[in-house]
Coordinates of C-alpha atoms in Angstrom, one line a residue:
Chain A
X1 CA 54.3 107.8 85.5
X2 CA 53.0 109.0 88.9
X3 CA 55.1 111.4 90.8
X4 CA 54.6 109.7 94.1
X5 CA 55.6 106.3 92.8
X6 CA 58.1 104.7 95.3
X7 CA 61.5 104.2 93.8
X8 CA 63.3 103.1 97.0
X9 CA 61.0 101.2 99.3
X10 CA 63.4 101.0 102.2
X11 CA 63.8 104.7 102.5
X12 CA 60.5 105.6 100.9
X13 CA 61.9 107.8 98.2
X14 CA 59.6 108.8 95.4
X15 CA 60.1 109.3 91.7
X16 CA 59.6 113.1 92.0
X17 CA 62.4 113.3 94.6
X18 CA 64.8 111.5 92.3
X19 CA 63.8 113.9 89.5
X20 CA 64.4 116.9 91.8
X21 CA 67.9 115.6 92.3
X22 CA 68.5 115.4 88.6
X23 CA 67.1 119.0 88.1
X24 CA 69.8 120.1 90.7
X25 CA 72.4 118.7 88.4
X26 CA 73.2 115.4 89.9
X27 CA 74.2 112.8 87.3
X28 CA 75.3 109.6 89.1
X29 CA 73.5 107.0 91.2
X30 CA 75.8 107.7 94.1
X31 CA 75.0 111.4 94.2
X32 CA 71.3 110.8 93.9
X33 CA 71.7 108.3 96.8
X34 CA 73.3 110.8 99.0
X35 CA 70.8 113.5 98.2
X36 CA 67.5 111.5 98.4
X37 CA 68.7 108.6 100.6
X38 CA 67.4 106.1 97.9
X39 CA 69.6 103.1 98.4
X40 CA 70.5 103.8 102.0
X41 CA 68.1 101.2 103.4
X42 CA 68.6 97.6 104.5
X43 CA 68.7 96.3 100.9
X44 CA 71.3 98.9 99.9
X45 CA 69.8 99.8 96.5
X46 CA 69.3 96.3 95.1
X47 CA 66.0 97.4 93.6
X48 CA 66.1 101.2 93.3
X49 CA 69.6 101.3 91.9
X50 CA 68.5 100.1 88.4
X51 CA 65.3 102.2 88.5
X52 CA 67.4 105.3 89.2
X53 CA 69.7 104.4 86.2
X54 CA 66.6 104.3 84.1
X55 CA 65.4 107.6 85.3
X56 CA 68.8 109.2 84.7
X57 CA 68.8 107.9 81.1
X58 CA 65.4 109.4 80.4
X59 CA 65.4 112.6 82.5
X60 CA 69.0 113.6 82.2
X61 CA 69.2 112.5 78.6
X62 CA 72.3 110.3 79.2
X63 CA 73.5 107.4 77.1
X64 CA 73.0 104.1 79.0
X65 CA 76.8 103.5 78.8
X66 CA 77.4 106.8 80.7
X67 CA 75.2 105.8 83.6
X68 CA 77.3 103.9 86.1
X69 CA 75.7 101.8 88.9
X70 CA 76.1 103.0 92.5
X71 CA 79.0 101.8 94.5
X72 CA 78.3 98.5 96.2
X73 CA 79.5 98.6 99.8
X74 CA 80.2 95.7 102.1
X75 CA 78.6 93.9 103.8
X76 CA 76.4 92.6 100.9
X77 CA 73.7 91.7 103.4
X78 CA 73.3 93.2 106.9
X79 CA 75.6 91.4 109.4
X80 CA 75.2 91.7 113.1
X81 CA 77.8 93.9 114.6
X82 CA 79.0 91.2 117.0
X83 CA 79.8 88.9 114.1
X84 CA 82.1 91.6 112.6
X85 CA 83.6 92.3 116.0
X86 CA 84.5 88.6 116.6
X87 CA 86.5 88.4 113.4
X88 CA 90.2 88.0 114.2
X89 CA 92.4 89.3 111.5
X90 CA 96.1 88.5 111.1
X91 CA 97.0 92.1 111.8
X92 CA 95.3 91.9 115.2
X93 CA 97.1 88.8 116.4
Chain B
X1 CA 94.4 128.1 75.1
X2 CA 90.7 128.7 74.6
X3 CA 89.0 130.8 77.3
X4 CA 85.7 129.3 78.0
X5 CA 84.5 131.3 81.0
X6 CA 85.3 134.5 82.7
X7 CA 84.6 135.2 86.4
X8 CA 85.8 137.0 89.5
X9 CA 86.7 134.0 91.6
X10 CA 87.2 130.3 90.8
X11 CA 86.7 128.1 93.8
X12 CA 88.4 124.7 93.4
X13 CA 86.7 121.9 95.2
X14 CA 83.0 121.3 95.8
X15 CA 83.1 120.0 99.3
X16 CA 81.6 121.7 102.3
X17 CA 84.5 124.1 102.5
X18 CA 84.5 125.1 98.9
X19 CA 80.7 125.5 98.8
X20 CA 80.7 127.6 102.0
X21 CA 83.3 129.9 100.4
X22 CA 81.5 130.1 97.1
X23 CA 78.2 130.8 98.9
X24 CA 79.6 133.7 101.0
X25 CA 81.5 135.2 98.0
X26 CA 78.4 135.1 95.8
X27 CA 76.3 136.4 98.7
X28 CA 78.7 139.4 99.0
X29 CA 78.3 140.2 95.3
X30 CA 81.1 138.3 93.6
X31 CA 80.7 136.3 90.4
X32 CA 81.9 132.8 91.3
X33 CA 82.6 129.6 89.4
X34 CA 83.1 126.4 91.5
X35 CA 84.9 123.5 89.8
X36 CA 85.1 119.9 91.0
X37 CA 87.2 117.2 89.5
X38 CA 84.2 114.8 90.0
X39 CA 81.1 116.6 91.1
X40 CA 80.3 118.8 94.1
X41 CA 79.6 116.7 97.2
X42 CA 81.5 113.5 96.3
X43 CA 84.7 113.6 98.4
X44 CA 85.6 113.7 102.1
X45 CA 82.6 115.9 103.0
X46 CA 80.2 113.1 102.3
X47 CA 82.3 110.4 103.9
X48 CA 82.8 111.8 107.4
X49 CA 81.0 111.9 110.7
X50 CA 79.9 115.5 110.8
X51 CA 81.3 116.4 114.2
X52 CA 81.5 120.1 114.9
X53 CA 83.7 121.3 117.7
X54 CA 87.1 121.9 119.3
X55 CA 87.6 119.1 121.9
X56 CA 91.2 118.0 122.1
X57 CA 92.3 120.2 119.1
X58 CA 95.6 121.7 119.9
X59 CA 97.2 124.2 120.1
X60 CA 94.5 126.0 122.0
X61 CA 94.1 128.7 119.4
X62 CA 92.9 126.0 117.0
X63 CA 90.3 124.8 119.6
X64 CA 89.2 128.4 120.0
X65 CA 88.8 129.0 116.3
X66 CA 86.9 125.7 116.0
X67 CA 84.4 126.6 118.7
X68 CA 84.0 130.1 117.2
X69 CA 83.2 128.4 113.9
X70 CA 80.7 126.1 115.6
X71 CA 78.9 129.1 117.0
X72 CA 78.8 130.6 113.5
X73 CA 76.7 127.6 112.3
X74 CA 73.2 128.8 113.4
X75 CA 73.5 132.0 111.5
X76 CA 74.9 130.2 108.4
X77 CA 71.9 127.8 108.5
X78 CA 69.6 130.8 108.6
X79 CA 71.3 132.2 105.5
X80 CA 71.2 128.9 103.8
X81 CA 67.5 128.6 104.5
X82 CA 67.3 124.9 105.2
X83 CA 67.9 122.7 108.2
X84 CA 71.1 120.7 108.4
X85 CA 70.3 118.6 111.4
X86 CA 72.5 120.7 113.7
X87 CA 72.7 119.4 117.3
X88 CA 74.4 122.0 119.4
X89 CA 72.3 121.8 122.6
X90 CA 73.5 118.4 123.8
X91 CA 77.3 118.8 123.8
X92 CA 79.8 116.1 123.0
X93 CA 81.0 113.1 125.0
X94 CA 84.5 111.5 124.9
X95 CA 84.0 108.2 126.8
X96 CA 86.7 106.8 128.9
X97 CA 86.6 103.0 128.9
X98 CA 89.8 102.6 130.9
X99 CA 91.6 104.5 133.7
X100 CA 94.4 105.3 131.3
X101 CA 92.0 107.1 128.9
X102 CA 90.5 109.0 131.8
X103 CA 93.9 110.1 132.9
X104 CA 94.9 111.0 129.3
X105 CA 91.7 113.1 128.8
X106 CA 92.2 114.8 132.2
X107 CA 95.6 115.9 131.3
X108 CA 94.5 117.1 127.8
X109 CA 91.8 119.0 129.6
X110 CA 94.5 120.7 131.8
X111 CA 96.0 122.1 128.6
X112 CA 92.6 123.3 127.3
X113 CA 92.0 125.0 130.7
X114 CA 94.6 127.6 129.8
X115 CA 92.1 129.0 127.3
X116 CA 89.3 131.2 128.5
X117 CA 87.0 129.8 125.8
X118 CA 87.1 126.2 127.0
X119 CA 84.1 125.0 129.1
X120 CA 84.6 121.2 129.1
X121 CA 84.7 119.1 132.2
X122 CA 85.2 115.5 133.3
X123 CA 81.9 113.6 134.0
X124 CA 81.2 110.8 136.4
X125 CA 79.6 107.6 135.0
X126 CA 76.2 108.3 136.6
X127 CA 75.9 111.7 134.9
X128 CA 76.9 110.2 131.6
X129 CA 74.2 107.5 131.8
X130 CA 71.6 110.2 132.6
X131 CA 72.3 112.1 129.4
X132 CA 73.2 109.0 127.3
X133 CA 71.2 105.9 128.4
X134 CA 72.8 103.6 125.9
X135 CA 76.3 103.9 127.3
X136 CA 78.0 100.9 129.0
X137 CA 77.9 100.5 132.8
X138 CA 81.6 99.7 132.6
X139 CA 82.9 103.1 131.7
X140 CA 85.3 105.0 134.0
X141 CA 83.8 108.4 133.1
X142 CA 83.9 110.8 130.2
X143 CA 85.0 114.2 129.1
X144 CA 82.1 116.4 128.2
X145 CA 82.2 119.5 126.1
X146 CA 79.0 121.6 126.1
X147 CA 80.2 123.7 123.1
X148 CA 80.6 120.8 120.7
X149 CA 78.0 119.1 118.6
X150 CA 77.3 117.7 115.1
X151 CA 75.2 117.9 112.0
X152 CA 74.0 115.6 109.2
X153 CA 76.7 116.0 106.7
X154 CA 74.7 114.9 103.6
X155 CA 72.1 117.4 104.4
X156 CA 74.7 120.1 105.0
X157 CA 76.3 119.3 101.7
X158 CA 73.2 119.4 99.6
X159 CA 71.8 122.4 101.4
X160 CA 75.0 124.2 100.6
X161 CA 75.0 123.1 96.9
X162 CA 71.4 124.3 96.6
X163 CA 72.2 127.6 98.3
X164 CA 75.1 128.1 96.0
X165 CA 72.9 127.6 93.0
X166 CA 70.3 130.0 94.4
X167 CA 72.9 132.8 94.8
X168 CA 74.2 132.3 91.3
X169 CA 77.3 130.2 91.7
X170 CA 78.1 128.4 88.5
X171 CA 79.1 124.8 89.3
X172 CA 81.2 122.7 86.8
X173 CA 81.5 119.0 87.3
X174 CA 84.2 116.7 85.8
X175 CA 86.4 119.8 85.8
X176 CA 89.8 119.0 87.2
X177 CA 92.3 121.8 87.6
X178 CA 95.4 121.0 85.7
X179 CA 97.3 124.3 85.9
X180 CA 97.1 128.1 86.3
X181 CA 97.7 131.1 84.1
X182 CA 100.0 133.5 86.0
X183 CA 100.8 137.0 85.1
X184 CA 104.3 138.6 85.2
X185 CA 104.2 139.4 88.9
X186 CA 103.0 135.8 89.6
X187 CA 99.4 137.1 89.8
X188 CA 96.6 134.7 89.1
X189 CA 95.0 135.3 85.8
X190 CA 93.1 132.1 85.2
X191 CA 92.6 128.4 85.9
X192 CA 93.3 125.6 83.4
X193 CA 90.6 122.9 83.4
X194 CA 91.3 119.3 82.1
X195 CA 94.4 120.5 80.1
X196 CA 91.7 121.8 77.8
X197 CA 90.4 125.3 78.5
X198 CA 90.9 128.4 80.6
X199 CA 88.6 130.0 83.1
X200 CA 89.8 133.6 83.2
X201 CA 89.7 135.0 86.8
X202 CA 91.9 137.2 89.0
X203 CA 91.2 135.0 92.1
X204 CA 91.5 131.3 92.7
X205 CA 90.6 129.5 96.0
X206 CA 92.2 126.2 96.6
X207 CA 89.6 124.3 98.7
X208 CA 90.5 120.9 97.3
X209 CA 90.7 119.2 100.7
X210 CA 93.1 116.3 100.7
X211 CA 93.8 117.0 97.0
X212 CA 94.9 120.6 97.8
X213 CA 98.6 119.6 97.9
X214 CA 98.5 118.9 94.2
X215 CA 96.6 122.1 93.3
X216 CA 99.1 124.1 95.5
X217 CA 102.1 122.5 93.7
X218 CA 100.7 123.9 90.4
X219 CA 101.7 127.4 91.6
X220 CA 104.9 126.2 93.2
X221 CA 103.6 126.1 96.8
X222 CA 104.3 123.2 99.1
X223 CA 101.7 122.5 101.8
X224 CA 102.1 118.8 102.2
X225 CA 98.6 117.9 103.1
X226 CA 98.5 114.1 103.2
X227 CA 95.6 111.6 103.1
X228 CA 94.6 109.9 106.4
X229 CA 92.0 107.3 105.7
X230 CA 89.0 106.9 108.0
X231 CA 86.4 104.2 107.8
X232 CA 82.7 104.4 108.9
X233 CA 80.2 101.7 109.5
X234 CA 76.4 102.4 109.5
X235 CA 74.1 100.2 111.5
X236 CA 70.4 99.6 111.0
X237 CA 68.3 102.1 113.0
X238 CA 67.5 101.6 116.7
X239 CA 65.4 103.6 119.2
X240 CA 67.2 106.7 120.3
X241 CA 69.5 105.8 123.2
X242 CA 72.4 108.0 122.4
X243 CA 71.2 111.5 121.6
X244 CA 74.6 113.1 122.4
X245 CA 77.4 112.6 119.8
X246 CA 80.5 110.8 121.0
X247 CA 84.0 110.3 119.9
X248 CA 84.1 107.6 117.3
X249 CA 80.4 106.8 117.7
X250 CA 77.1 108.7 117.2
X251 CA 73.5 107.9 116.8
X252 CA 71.8 110.0 114.1
X253 CA 68.2 111.4 114.1
X254 CA 67.0 108.4 112.1
X255 CA 68.3 106.0 114.7
X256 CA 71.3 104.6 112.7
X257 CA 74.6 104.4 114.5
X258 CA 77.7 105.8 112.8
X259 CA 80.7 103.9 114.0
X260 CA 84.4 105.0 113.5
X261 CA 87.3 105.7 113.8
X262 CA 90.5 104.6 112.3
X263 CA 93.5 106.5 111.0
X264 CA 95.2 104.8 108.1
X265 CA 98.1 106.1 106.0
X266 CA 97.5 104.3 102.8
X267 CA 97.7 107.1 100.2
X268 CA 94.6 107.8 98.2
X269 CA 93.2 104.2 98.5
X270 CA 89.5 104.4 99.5
X271 CA 88.8 100.7 99.9
X272 CA 87.4 99.4 103.2
X273 CA 88.9 96.6 105.3
X274 CA 87.6 93.8 107.6
X275 CA 90.4 94.7 110.0
X276 CA 89.0 98.1 110.5
X277 CA 85.4 96.9 110.8
X278 CA 86.5 94.4 113.5
X279 CA 88.4 97.0 115.5
X280 CA 85.7 99.6 115.2
X281 CA 82.8 97.3 116.1
X282 CA 84.7 96.0 119.1
X283 CA 85.2 99.5 120.5
X284 CA 81.6 100.5 119.7
X285 CA 80.2 97.5 121.5
X286 CA 82.4 98.3 124.6
X287 CA 80.9 101.9 124.5
X288 CA 77.3 101.0 123.8
X289 CA 76.7 97.3 124.3
X290 CA 73.3 97.1 122.5
X291 CA 75.2 97.8 119.3
X292 CA 76.2 94.1 119.3
X293 CA 72.6 93.2 118.4
X294 CA 72.3 95.7 115.5
X295 CA 73.2 94.8 111.9
X296 CA 75.8 96.7 110.0
X297 CA 74.4 97.8 106.6
X298 CA 77.3 99.6 105.0
X299 CA 80.9 100.3 105.3
X300 CA 82.7 103.1 103.5
X301 CA 85.8 105.3 103.8
X302 CA 87.0 108.9 103.4
X303 CA 90.2 110.7 103.3
X304 CA 91.1 113.4 105.8
X305 CA 93.5 116.0 104.6
X306 CA 96.0 116.2 107.5
X307 CA 99.0 118.5 107.9
X308 CA 102.1 117.7 109.8
X309 CA 101.3 120.3 112.5
X310 CA 97.6 119.2 112.7
X311 CA 96.1 122.5 111.9
X312 CA 94.6 123.4 108.5
X313 CA 95.8 125.9 105.9
X314 CA 93.8 129.1 105.6
X315 CA 94.8 132.4 104.0
X316 CA 96.2 134.1 101.0
X317 CA 99.5 132.9 99.5
X318 CA 101.5 136.1 99.6
X319 CA 103.8 135.4 96.7
X320 CA 101.0 134.4 94.3
X321 CA 98.6 137.4 94.5
X322 CA 95.0 136.2 94.0
X323 CA 95.7 132.7 95.2
X324 CA 94.1 131.5 98.4
X325 CA 94.1 128.2 100.3
X326 CA 91.4 126.9 102.6
X327 CA 92.0 123.2 103.2
X328 CA 92.7 120.6 105.7
X329 CA 91.0 118.7 108.5
X330 CA 88.5 119.5 109.8
X331 CA 86.4 121.1 107.1
X332 CA 82.9 120.5 108.6
X333 CA 83.8 122.3 111.8
X334 CA 85.6 125.1 110.0
X335 CA 83.3 125.6 107.0
X336 CA 81.7 128.8 108.4
X337 CA 85.2 130.3 109.3
X338 CA 86.6 129.3 105.9
X339 CA 83.6 131.0 104.2
X340 CA 84.0 134.2 106.2
X341 CA 87.8 134.5 106.0
X342 CA 88.2 133.9 102.3
X343 CA 85.2 136.1 101.4
X344 CA 86.7 138.8 103.8
X345 CA 90.1 138.5 102.1
X346 CA 88.7 138.7 98.6
X347 CA 86.0 141.3 99.1
X348 CA 87.6 143.5 101.8
X349 CA 91.3 142.6 101.5
X350 CA 91.5 141.8 105.2
X351 CA 89.7 139.7 107.9
X352 CA 89.2 140.3 111.6
X353 CA 89.6 136.6 112.5
X354 CA 93.0 135.5 113.8
X355 CA 94.4 133.4 111.0
X356 CA 98.2 134.2 111.1
X357 CA 99.0 130.7 112.5
X358 CA 97.2 129.1 109.5
X359 CA 99.4 130.7 106.9
X360 CA 99.7 128.1 104.0
X361 CA 103.4 129.1 103.5
X362 CA 104.4 128.0 107.1
X363 CA 105.5 124.6 105.9
X364 CA 108.1 126.0 103.5
X365 CA 109.5 128.2 106.2
X366 CA 109.8 125.2 108.5
X367 CA 111.6 123.3 105.8
X368 CA 114.0 126.2 105.3
X369 CA 113.2 126.4 101.6
X370 CA 112.9 129.7 99.8
X371 CA 109.7 131.5 99.5

């Protein structure tokens, strides 16, 4: 597979950058995300997350069951800040 | 118990503090193993805002040490060999949205003025808008500290990890410290990992951040660091309108805004809450109105390790020879100091930095318990 293949389109992270992270000893999707920024974009890793799991299984010689998906963070889709700010919670009343 | 490794120093905790200490020790010729219960770069260091500075840190000696540490960063970056997104030329703004805040910051400033190191000042709105075009027209003013700044924490973290690997630090992941082997005079002889094996070493550095309390308890030391949860929101990128970091809000090089800050006493729970996101976005919009139009793309949390007197633990534990502690808020600011002090203590047996006030045993003395 080509080294400059894009794994994360949002943050333009290539396969070779993910492999570099694995060579450094990183073994989870979360660590690779923090090191390469793959998964930090608007889609929050919806595409690259699984690709990175695949690369980990192959390059780090891990069993598929050992590779955990990255942490999903709210909001699931980008939400305008003003919408979040207008939320009134019980604690604030 | 089986001995699996031997080394000169075991550093416990792979955050920015632990890695800085491991780096400087290895750089000064020590053989070092760094252990982390998860993996290096997975705790508080990668879930914080990356501010570097001393504004409103009291007592004044703590502010002074923080600023000293900030000015150690450029040299550390040179040694590390890679950029960490350090911004030290722009200073740091603490916005005042109300008259009360302005009065509060002015009086905190009065206290700081007793220190010869402090160079901060109050700023009129017009001057704030000049250096920070995105700021609201409604502000009353701001406190400005030219000596504070920030960095990109993820870069800092991985630059440190890479530098540690380059100078020969061995890093073990999934290696939780579960005990210590102590000699007859209470001297450190080794560190027990995962109830399973021993790393034989005459020195152990507890740099476990908010988890340091537990690791101190294993040698009978009480430091009472407790978790203070913060939450952060990241927005989509926008054109650069806030190049100066602010309290609770900063725009990073890539244009994203990082929005904080809350302080929550909820133990080690790292979940995120809609209450916090509502509160934080409200404040952020008041400070920089255009943020209302930006989308939030992620929310996460991190645990500050706070002490009851607000200053960190740093130094040797006198009654357990070979045991050192470097832990507590704020690790990003103090990472260069921690690295220097602990490597000084282990390599030279002394340090020229003023650390008496940070003695890890001070909590036991205050409690009147025996030490």
